[in-house]
Amino acid sequence: MSTKTVAERMRAHRRELTAAELQIMQALLADYPAAGLQSVAGLAGLAGVSAPTVVRFTAKLGFSGHADLQARLRAELSARAAAPADLYPPGDPGTPSAVLQRCEQHIGRAVIDALHGADDGDSDRVVTMLADSPGPILVTGGSISAGLAMYLSTCLQLLRPGVRYVEPQHGARATALLDVTDGHTIVAFDYRRYERDTIRFGSDATARGAELVLFTDTYLSPLAREATALVTTSIDGPGPLACLTPAFAMIDALLVAVAERDPDARRRRLTQLDQLGRDTAG
């Protein structure tokens, strides 16, 4: 049995899905994973398709039946709620060199899976939004993922104007929302266990007309239903803490793609920054 989440399977099979099956996918993602815990008839009614279409959709994703799909979704709900203390690996971790070797294998594979498994459509949309959006870009993260948000915003500021990091505090986010309009792009990082304030900020921003790029884990933040584009990576690591290395790798890959979009303009900006730095230092 594949270890991929239902959301990952849907995105991997997106090109194979019929129009009616895509409606089921959209219905599931709009209330993920709870929508899939309904009966076949309930999910069919929610998606506006027939019950046999739901059965074919489930089989296309590799499940033996709807009960199999629901069992996987219930397991995902449990994984979403797991606390760091619940994730300690059993047994003796071994020597430091053994730990490093285990991390090399696990994290290296997670990075490869993230880059190979990225959805082409979403990746293209993210690069276009980060590189070509004429309006301001606001970047924010949660208590742990703030480091990812700071890294992306700092690097993106080198490549284009109008990028601002928003600290994960209520006051900073409320102030940022004052000026959000339909010309804004919001980039939010929200990983399990998902943070209410980040979800509220992203939802309020989209209600004001902003477009949302969401970086999340494979179980999907509730903000996924609001997102124009998703970037998903596993945060499962060899230890009890979230492993953010695959997310950093995705950020680096996207930044390379942004830098290669209109490279002459990016090069001029970097040259001007370098000159300003020398003038200031001198």
Tab-separated table of N, CA, C and O in Angstrom, residues 15-67:
chain	number	residue	atom	x	y	z
A	15	ARG	N	-4.106	14.327	-14.179
A	15	ARG	CA	-4.226	14.314	-15.641
A	15	ARG	C	-5.059	13.143	-16.149
A	15	ARG	O	-5.534	13.157	-17.284
A	16	GLU	N	-5.226	12.112	-15.327
A	16	GLU	CA	-5.989	10.944	-15.741
A	16	GLU	C	-7.474	11.065	-15.397
A	16	GLU	O	-8.279	10.239	-15.838
A	17	LEU	N	-7.833	12.057	-14.623
A	17	LEU	CA	-9.203	12.172	-14.136
A	17	LEU	C	-10.117	12.802	-15.180
A	17	LEU	O	-9.727	13.726	-15.887
A	18	THR	N	-11.342	12.287	-15.252
A	18	THR	CA	-12.355	12.885	-16.124
A	18	THR	C	-12.876	14.174	-15.480
A	18	THR	O	-12.565	14.482	-14.326
A	19	ALA	N	-13.672	14.912	-16.225
A	19	ALA	CA	-14.231	16.162	-15.698
A	19	ALA	C	-15.053	15.895	-14.434
A	19	ALA	O	-14.978	16.644	-13.453
A	20	ALA	N	-15.853	14.818	-14.441
A	20	ALA	CA	-16.663	14.493	-13.265
A	20	ALA	C	-15.786	14.092	-12.086
A	20	ALA	O	-16.071	14.442	-10.932
A	21	GLU	N	-14.713	13.360	-12.364
A	21	GLU	CA	-13.797	12.951	-11.291
A	21	GLU	C	-13.050	14.148	-10.724
A	21	GLU	O	-12.752	14.192	-9.526
A	22	LEU	N	-12.746	15.121	-11.558
A	22	LEU	CA	-12.121	16.349	-11.061
A	22	LEU	C	-13.065	17.094	-10.120
A	22	LEU	O	-12.614	17.750	-9.176
A	23	GLN	N	-14.372	16.978	-10.359
A	23	GLN	CA	-15.340	17.593	-9.445
A	23	GLN	C	-15.266	16.931	-8.064
A	23	GLN	O	-15.389	17.601	-7.032
A	24	ILE	N	-15.052	15.618	-8.043
A	24	ILE	CA	-14.902	14.916	-6.764
A	24	ILE	C	-13.631	15.382	-6.063
A	24	ILE	O	-13.632	15.647	-4.857
A	25	MET	N	-12.562	15.497	-6.817
A	25	MET	CA	-11.300	15.979	-6.253
A	25	MET	C	-11.474	17.368	-5.646
A	25	MET	O	-11.015	17.636	-4.529
A	26	GLN	N	-12.155	18.249	-6.358
A	26	GLN	CA	-12.368	19.610	-5.852
A	26	GLN	C	-13.223	19.598	-4.589
A	26	GLN	O	-12.969	20.351	-3.647
A	27	ALA	N	-14.230	18.725	-4.562
A	27	ALA	CA	-15.085	18.630	-3.377
A	27	ALA	C	-14.297	18.117	-2.177
A	27	ALA	O	-14.473	18.599	-1.043
A	28	LEU	N	-13.424	17.165	-2.394
A	28	LEU	CA	-12.599	16.632	-1.313
A	28	LEU	C	-11.628	17.684	-0.787
A	28	LEU	O	-11.471	17.861	0.425
A	29	LEU	N	-10.985	18.405	-1.688
A	29	LEU	CA	-10.009	19.405	-1.263
A	29	LEU	C	-10.664	20.597	-0.580
A	29	LEU	O	-10.028	21.280	0.228
A	30	ALA	N	-11.936	20.845	-0.888
A	30	ALA	CA	-12.628	21.976	-0.275
A	30	ALA	C	-12.894	21.747	1.208
A	30	ALA	O	-13.048	22.712	1.971
A	31	ASP	N	-12.929	20.477	1.627
A	31	ASP	CA	-13.126	20.168	3.050
A	31	ASP	C	-12.342	18.901	3.366
A	31	ASP	O	-12.900	17.861	3.707
A	32	TYR	N	-11.027	19.018	3.241
A	32	TYR	CA	-10.151	17.850	3.360
A	32	TYR	C	-9.690	17.680	4.802
A	32	TYR	O	-9.336	18.671	5.453
A	33	PRO	N	-9.696	16.457	5.313
A	33	PRO	CA	-10.135	15.199	4.692
A	33	PRO	C	-11.567	14.807	5.035
A	33	PRO	O	-12.015	13.730	4.677
A	34	ALA	N	-12.282	15.680	5.769
A	34	ALA	CA	-13.595	15.313	6.299
A	34	ALA	C	-14.581	14.924	5.200
A	34	ALA	O	-15.403	14.019	5.393
A	35	ALA	N	-14.515	15.591	4.038
A	35	ALA	CA	-15.493	15.315	2.978
A	35	ALA	C	-15.453	13.856	2.554
A	35	ALA	O	-16.484	13.268	2.211
A	36	GLY	N	-14.291	13.242	2.580
A	36	GLY	CA	-14.158	11.855	2.147
A	36	GLY	C	-14.669	10.847	3.141
A	36	GLY	O	-14.744	9.653	2.828
A	37	LEU	N	-15.017	11.281	4.348
A	37	LEU	CA	-15.521	10.360	5.361
A	37	LEU	C	-17.027	10.142	5.224
A	37	LEU	O	-17.613	9.362	5.977
A	38	GLN	N	-17.641	10.832	4.280
A	38	GLN	CA	-19.057	10.603	3.995
A	38	GLN	C	-19.233	9.289	3.227
A	38	GLN	O	-18.283	8.708	2.717
A	39	SER	N	-20.476	8.845	3.129
A	39	SER	CA	-20.786	7.675	2.310
A	39	SER	C	-20.547	7.993	0.834
A	39	SER	O	-20.362	9.158	0.452
A	40	VAL	N	-20.561	6.956	0.028
A	40	VAL	CA	-20.424	7.152	-1.421
A	40	VAL	C	-21.506	8.096	-1.924
A	40	VAL	O	-21.236	9.036	-2.687
A	41	ALA	N	-22.721	7.875	-1.469
A	41	ALA	CA	-23.841	8.724	-1.914
A	41	ALA	C	-23.660	10.161	-1.436
A	41	ALA	O	-23.937	11.121	-2.172
A	42	GLY	N	-23.172	10.316	-0.190
A	42	GLY	CA	-22.961	11.663	0.342
A	42	GLY	C	-21.892	12.422	-0.419
A	42	GLY	O	-22.066	13.602	-0.738
A	43	LEU	N	-20.771	11.748	-0.736
A	43	LEU	CA	-19.699	12.397	-1.493
A	43	LEU	C	-20.156	12.694	-2.914
A	43	LEU	O	-19.835	13.756	-3.469
A	44	ALA	N	-20.923	11.778	-3.498
A	44	ALA	CA	-21.444	12.015	-4.853
A	44	ALA	C	-22.348	13.236	-4.872
A	44	ALA	O	-22.250	14.082	-5.781
A	45	GLY	N	-23.223	13.366	-3.865
A	45	GLY	CA	-24.095	14.534	-3.799
A	45	GLY	C	-23.327	15.815	-3.604
A	45	GLY	O	-23.650	16.850	-4.204
A	46	LEU	N	-22.289	15.759	-2.775
A	46	LEU	CA	-21.467	16.943	-2.529
A	46	LEU	C	-20.761	17.406	-3.800
A	46	LEU	O	-20.652	18.613	-4.070
A	47	ALA	N	-20.290	16.438	-4.594
A	47	ALA	CA	-19.549	16.772	-5.817
A	47	ALA	C	-20.453	16.988	-7.019
A	47	ALA	O	-19.993	17.470	-8.064
A	48	GLY	N	-21.725	16.617	-6.900
A	48	GLY	CA	-22.640	16.758	-8.030
A	48	GLY	C	-22.403	15.735	-9.119
A	48	GLY	O	-22.557	16.034	-10.312
A	49	VAL	N	-22.018	14.509	-8.717
A	49	VAL	CA	-21.774	13.437	-9.683
A	49	VAL	C	-22.557	12.207	-9.234
A	49	VAL	O	-23.197	12.196	-8.189
A	50	SER	N	-22.481	11.140	-10.017
A	50	SER	CA	-23.180	9.903	-9.675
A	50	SER	C	-22.344	9.053	-8.721
A	50	SER	O	-21.114	9.189	-8.650
A	51	ALA	N	-23.009	8.158	-8.000
A	51	ALA	CA	-22.301	7.251	-7.094
A	51	ALA	C	-21.303	6.360	-7.846
A	51	ALA	O	-20.181	6.161	-7.367
A	52	PRO	N	-21.645	5.804	-9.018
A	52	PRO	CA	-20.653	5.007	-9.744
A	52	PRO	C	-19.394	5.802	-10.113
A	52	PRO	O	-18.299	5.241	-10.171
A	53	THR	N	-19.554	7.100	-10.343
A	53	THR	CA	-18.376	7.927	-10.646
A	53	THR	C	-17.447	7.985	-9.441
A	53	THR	O	-16.222	7.945	-9.588
A	54	VAL	N	-18.012	8.069	-8.236
A	54	VAL	CA	-17.195	8.066	-7.015
A	54	VAL	C	-16.455	6.744	-6.889
A	54	VAL	O	-15.272	6.706	-6.527
A	55	VAL	N	-17.137	5.644	-7.183
A	55	VAL	CA	-16.513	4.320	-7.103
A	55	VAL	C	-15.352	4.218	-8.086
A	55	VAL	O	-14.257	3.721	-7.743
A	56	ARG	N	-15.535	4.695	-9.309
A	56	ARG	CA	-14.453	4.655	-10.298
A	56	ARG	C	-13.295	5.561	-9.882
A	56	ARG	O	-12.122	5.209	-10.056
A	57	PHE	N	-13.624	6.713	-9.333
A	57	PHE	CA	-12.595	7.655	-8.862
A	57	PHE	C	-11.750	7.008	-7.763
A	57	PHE	O	-10.517	7.077	-7.791
A	58	THR	N	-12.407	6.342	-6.820
A	58	THR	CA	-11.692	5.689	-5.724
A	58	THR	C	-10.751	4.620	-6.251
A	58	THR	O	-9.599	4.514	-5.819
A	59	ALA	N	-11.223	3.833	-7.203
A	59	ALA	CA	-10.392	2.780	-7.787
A	59	ALA	C	-9.206	3.369	-8.546
A	59	ALA	O	-8.095	2.836	-8.504
A	60	LYS	N	-9.444	4.485	-9.229
A	60	LYS	CA	-8.376	5.115	-10.005
A	60	LYS	C	-7.244	5.586	-9.097
A	60	LYS	O	-6.078	5.646	-9.510
A	61	LEU	N	-7.566	5.927	-7.857
A	61	LEU	CA	-6.538	6.360	-6.902
A	61	LEU	C	-5.798	5.183	-6.278
A	61	LEU	O	-4.849	5.393	-5.514
A	62	GLY	N	-6.245	3.955	-6.574
A	62	GLY	CA	-5.537	2.781	-6.070
A	62	GLY	C	-6.131	2.166	-4.825
A	62	GLY	O	-5.494	1.315	-4.191
A	63	PHE	N	-7.359	2.559	-4.461
A	63	PHE	CA	-8.008	2.001	-3.280
A	63	PHE	C	-8.917	0.850	-3.693
A	63	PHE	O	-9.508	0.858	-4.781
A	64	SER	N	-9.047	-0.132	-2.798
A	64	SER	CA	-9.871	-1.304	-3.104
A	64	SER	C	-11.354	-1.002	-3.012
A	64	SER	O	-12.179	-1.758	-3.523
A	65	GLY	N	-11.705	0.086	-2.353
A	65	GLY	CA	-13.094	0.477	-2.221
A	65	GLY	C	-13.202	1.733	-1.388
A	65	GLY	O	-12.201	2.261	-0.892
A	66	HIS	N	-14.433	2.208	-1.202
A	66	HIS	CA	-14.632	3.452	-0.460
A	66	HIS	C	-14.221	3.299	1.002
A	66	HIS	O	-13.693	4.243	1.601
A	67	ALA	N	-14.430	2.111	1.568
A	67	ALA	CA	-14.025	1.874	2.961
A	67	ALA	C	-12.513	1.983	3.104
A	67	ALA	O	-12.003	2.481	4.115
